[in-house]
C-alpha positions as a printed NumPy array, in Angstrom:
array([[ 94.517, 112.04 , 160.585],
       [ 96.348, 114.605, 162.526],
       [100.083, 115.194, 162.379],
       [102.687, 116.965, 163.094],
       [105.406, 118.036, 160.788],
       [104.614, 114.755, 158.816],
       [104.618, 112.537, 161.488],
       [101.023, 110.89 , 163.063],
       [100.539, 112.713, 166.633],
       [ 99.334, 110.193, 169.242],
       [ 99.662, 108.999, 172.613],
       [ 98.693, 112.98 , 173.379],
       [ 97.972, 113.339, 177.179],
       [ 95.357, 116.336, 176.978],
       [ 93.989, 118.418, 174.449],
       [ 92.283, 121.664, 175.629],
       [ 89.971, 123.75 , 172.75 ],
       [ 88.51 , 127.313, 173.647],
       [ 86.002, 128.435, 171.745],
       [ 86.972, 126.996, 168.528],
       [ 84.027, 123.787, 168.19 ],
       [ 81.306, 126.459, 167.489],
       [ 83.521, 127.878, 164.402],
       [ 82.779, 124.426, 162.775],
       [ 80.398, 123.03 , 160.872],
       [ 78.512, 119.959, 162.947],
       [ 79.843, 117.219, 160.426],
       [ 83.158, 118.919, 160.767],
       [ 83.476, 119.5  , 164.474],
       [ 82.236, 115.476, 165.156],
       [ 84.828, 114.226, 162.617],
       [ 87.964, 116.403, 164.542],
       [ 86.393, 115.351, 167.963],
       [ 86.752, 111.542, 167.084],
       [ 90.577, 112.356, 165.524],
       [ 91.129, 114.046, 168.89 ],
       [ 90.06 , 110.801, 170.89 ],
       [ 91.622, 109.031, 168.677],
       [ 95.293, 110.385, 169.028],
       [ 94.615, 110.594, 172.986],
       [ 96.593, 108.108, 175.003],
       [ 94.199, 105.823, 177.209],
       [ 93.093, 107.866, 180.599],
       [ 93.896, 111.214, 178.611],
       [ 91.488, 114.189, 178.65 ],
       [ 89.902, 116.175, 175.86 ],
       [ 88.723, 119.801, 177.447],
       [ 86.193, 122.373, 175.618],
       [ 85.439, 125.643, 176.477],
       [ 82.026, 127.293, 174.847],
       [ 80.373, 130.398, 174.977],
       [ 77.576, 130.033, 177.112],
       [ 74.478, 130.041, 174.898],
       [ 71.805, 128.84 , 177.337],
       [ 72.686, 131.211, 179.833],
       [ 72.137, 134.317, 177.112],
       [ 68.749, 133.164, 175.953],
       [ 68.037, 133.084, 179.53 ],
       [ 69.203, 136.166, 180.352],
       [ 67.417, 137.762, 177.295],
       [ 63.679, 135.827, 178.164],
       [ 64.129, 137.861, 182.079],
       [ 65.469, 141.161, 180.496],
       [ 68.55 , 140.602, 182.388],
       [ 70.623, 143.088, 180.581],
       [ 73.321, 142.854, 183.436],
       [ 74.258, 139.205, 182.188],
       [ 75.138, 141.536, 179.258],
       [ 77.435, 144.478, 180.816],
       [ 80.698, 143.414, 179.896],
       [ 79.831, 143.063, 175.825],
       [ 77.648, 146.335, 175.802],
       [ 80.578, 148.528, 174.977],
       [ 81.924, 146.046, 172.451],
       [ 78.512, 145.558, 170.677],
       [ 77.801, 149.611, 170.51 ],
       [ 81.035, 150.083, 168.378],
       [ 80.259, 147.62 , 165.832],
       [ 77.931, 150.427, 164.009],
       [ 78.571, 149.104, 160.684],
       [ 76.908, 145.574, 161.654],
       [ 74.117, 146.927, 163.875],
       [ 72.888, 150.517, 163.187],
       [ 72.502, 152.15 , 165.836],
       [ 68.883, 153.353, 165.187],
       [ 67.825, 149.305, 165.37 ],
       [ 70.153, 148.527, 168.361],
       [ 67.975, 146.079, 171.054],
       [ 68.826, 143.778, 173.915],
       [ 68.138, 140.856, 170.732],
       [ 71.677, 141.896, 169.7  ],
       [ 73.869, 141.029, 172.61 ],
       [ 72.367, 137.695, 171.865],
       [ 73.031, 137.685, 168.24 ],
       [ 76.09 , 138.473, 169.217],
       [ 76.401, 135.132, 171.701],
       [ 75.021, 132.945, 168.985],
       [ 76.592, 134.253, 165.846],
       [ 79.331, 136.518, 166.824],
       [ 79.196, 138.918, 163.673],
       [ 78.375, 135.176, 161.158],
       [ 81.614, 133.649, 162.489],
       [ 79.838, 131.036, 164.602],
       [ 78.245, 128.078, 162.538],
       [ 77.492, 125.686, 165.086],
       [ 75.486, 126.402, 168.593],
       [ 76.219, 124.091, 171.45 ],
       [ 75.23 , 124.175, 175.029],
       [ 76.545, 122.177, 178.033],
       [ 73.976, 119.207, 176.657],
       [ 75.069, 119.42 , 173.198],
       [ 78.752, 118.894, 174.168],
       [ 78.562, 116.647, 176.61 ],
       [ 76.332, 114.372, 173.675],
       [ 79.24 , 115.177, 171.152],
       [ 81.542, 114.317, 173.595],
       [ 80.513, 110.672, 174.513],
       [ 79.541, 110.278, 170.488],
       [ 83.193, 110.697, 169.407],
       [ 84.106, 107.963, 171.744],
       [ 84.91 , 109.773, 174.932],
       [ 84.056, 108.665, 178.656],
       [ 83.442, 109.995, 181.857],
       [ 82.031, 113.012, 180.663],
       [ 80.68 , 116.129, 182.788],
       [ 80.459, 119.769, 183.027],
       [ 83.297, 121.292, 184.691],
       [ 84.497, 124.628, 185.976],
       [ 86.92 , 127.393, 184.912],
       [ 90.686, 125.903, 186.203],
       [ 93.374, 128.177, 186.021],
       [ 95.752, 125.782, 185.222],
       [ 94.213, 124.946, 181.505],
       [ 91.449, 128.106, 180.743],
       [ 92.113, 131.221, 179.809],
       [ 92.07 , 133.494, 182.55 ],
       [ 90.468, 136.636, 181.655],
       [ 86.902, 138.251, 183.272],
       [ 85.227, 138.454, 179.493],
       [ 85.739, 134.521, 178.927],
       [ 84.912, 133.438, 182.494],
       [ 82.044, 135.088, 183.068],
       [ 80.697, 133.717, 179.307],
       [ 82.113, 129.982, 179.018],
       [ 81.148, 126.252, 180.167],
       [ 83.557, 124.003, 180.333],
       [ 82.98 , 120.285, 179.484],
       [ 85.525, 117.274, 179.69 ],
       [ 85.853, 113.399, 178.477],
       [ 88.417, 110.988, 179.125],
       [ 89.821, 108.358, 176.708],
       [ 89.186, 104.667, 178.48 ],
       [ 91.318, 102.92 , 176.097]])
């Protein structure tokens, strides 16, 4: 159960998570997704942000190395994870999926939306980057989906 200084948190109106769920384990991230429904007032919202997965393998299969531009930089000064005599396009998708072993769950917009209406949530659906609850920078909205649920009762 989730609480707060010792006291059960619930009637909670929204609860927004970026890039978090693909630090868990599956078991793990389905057993906090139900807890998060489950201290959600009725007609609140859970929100998810996610690296976009789908779109990378994508990118990779056309050689789209544009998709890519913005992590280049970042991925050439890792040299003590890739050396630099091995570097390839495969790593800026390595780098989507695993992000240096720190990942341990991959989820696309599919995948979420399933988890989603598993832990108990409604009205489900893909949404876009809002202002208002994502975090506004060019690096996560250029490589995040966005899924939300809503609580019926």
């Amino acid at each position: 159960k989730l609480d707060l200084f010792g006291e059960p948190i619930q009637n909670v109106s929204y609860i927004i998570s970026s890039h978090f769920w693909e630090h868990l384990s599956p078991p793990d991230g389905m057993k906090l997704l139900r807890e998060c429904c489950n201290v959600l007032a009725p007609g609140g919202k859970f929100r998810m942000g996610l690296p976009k997965t789908r779109e990378a393998f994508k990118a990779y299969l056309d050689g789209d190395l544009e998709y890519f531009a913005m992590i280049v930089p970042w991925v050439a000064s890792k040299k003590d994870y890739y050396e630099p005599a091995t570097s390839s396009m495969i790593d800026l998708v390595d780098i989507s999926v695993h992000q240096f072993g720190e990942h341990m769950h991959v989820i696309d917009q599919d995948k979420a939306c399933r988890m989603l209406e598993a832990a108990g949530f409604s009205d489900v659906h893909q949404d876009v980057f809002n202002p208002l609850y994502d975090l506004d920078n060019p690096l996560r909205k250029h490589f995040t989906f966005y899924v939300e649920g809503t609580k019926l009762s």
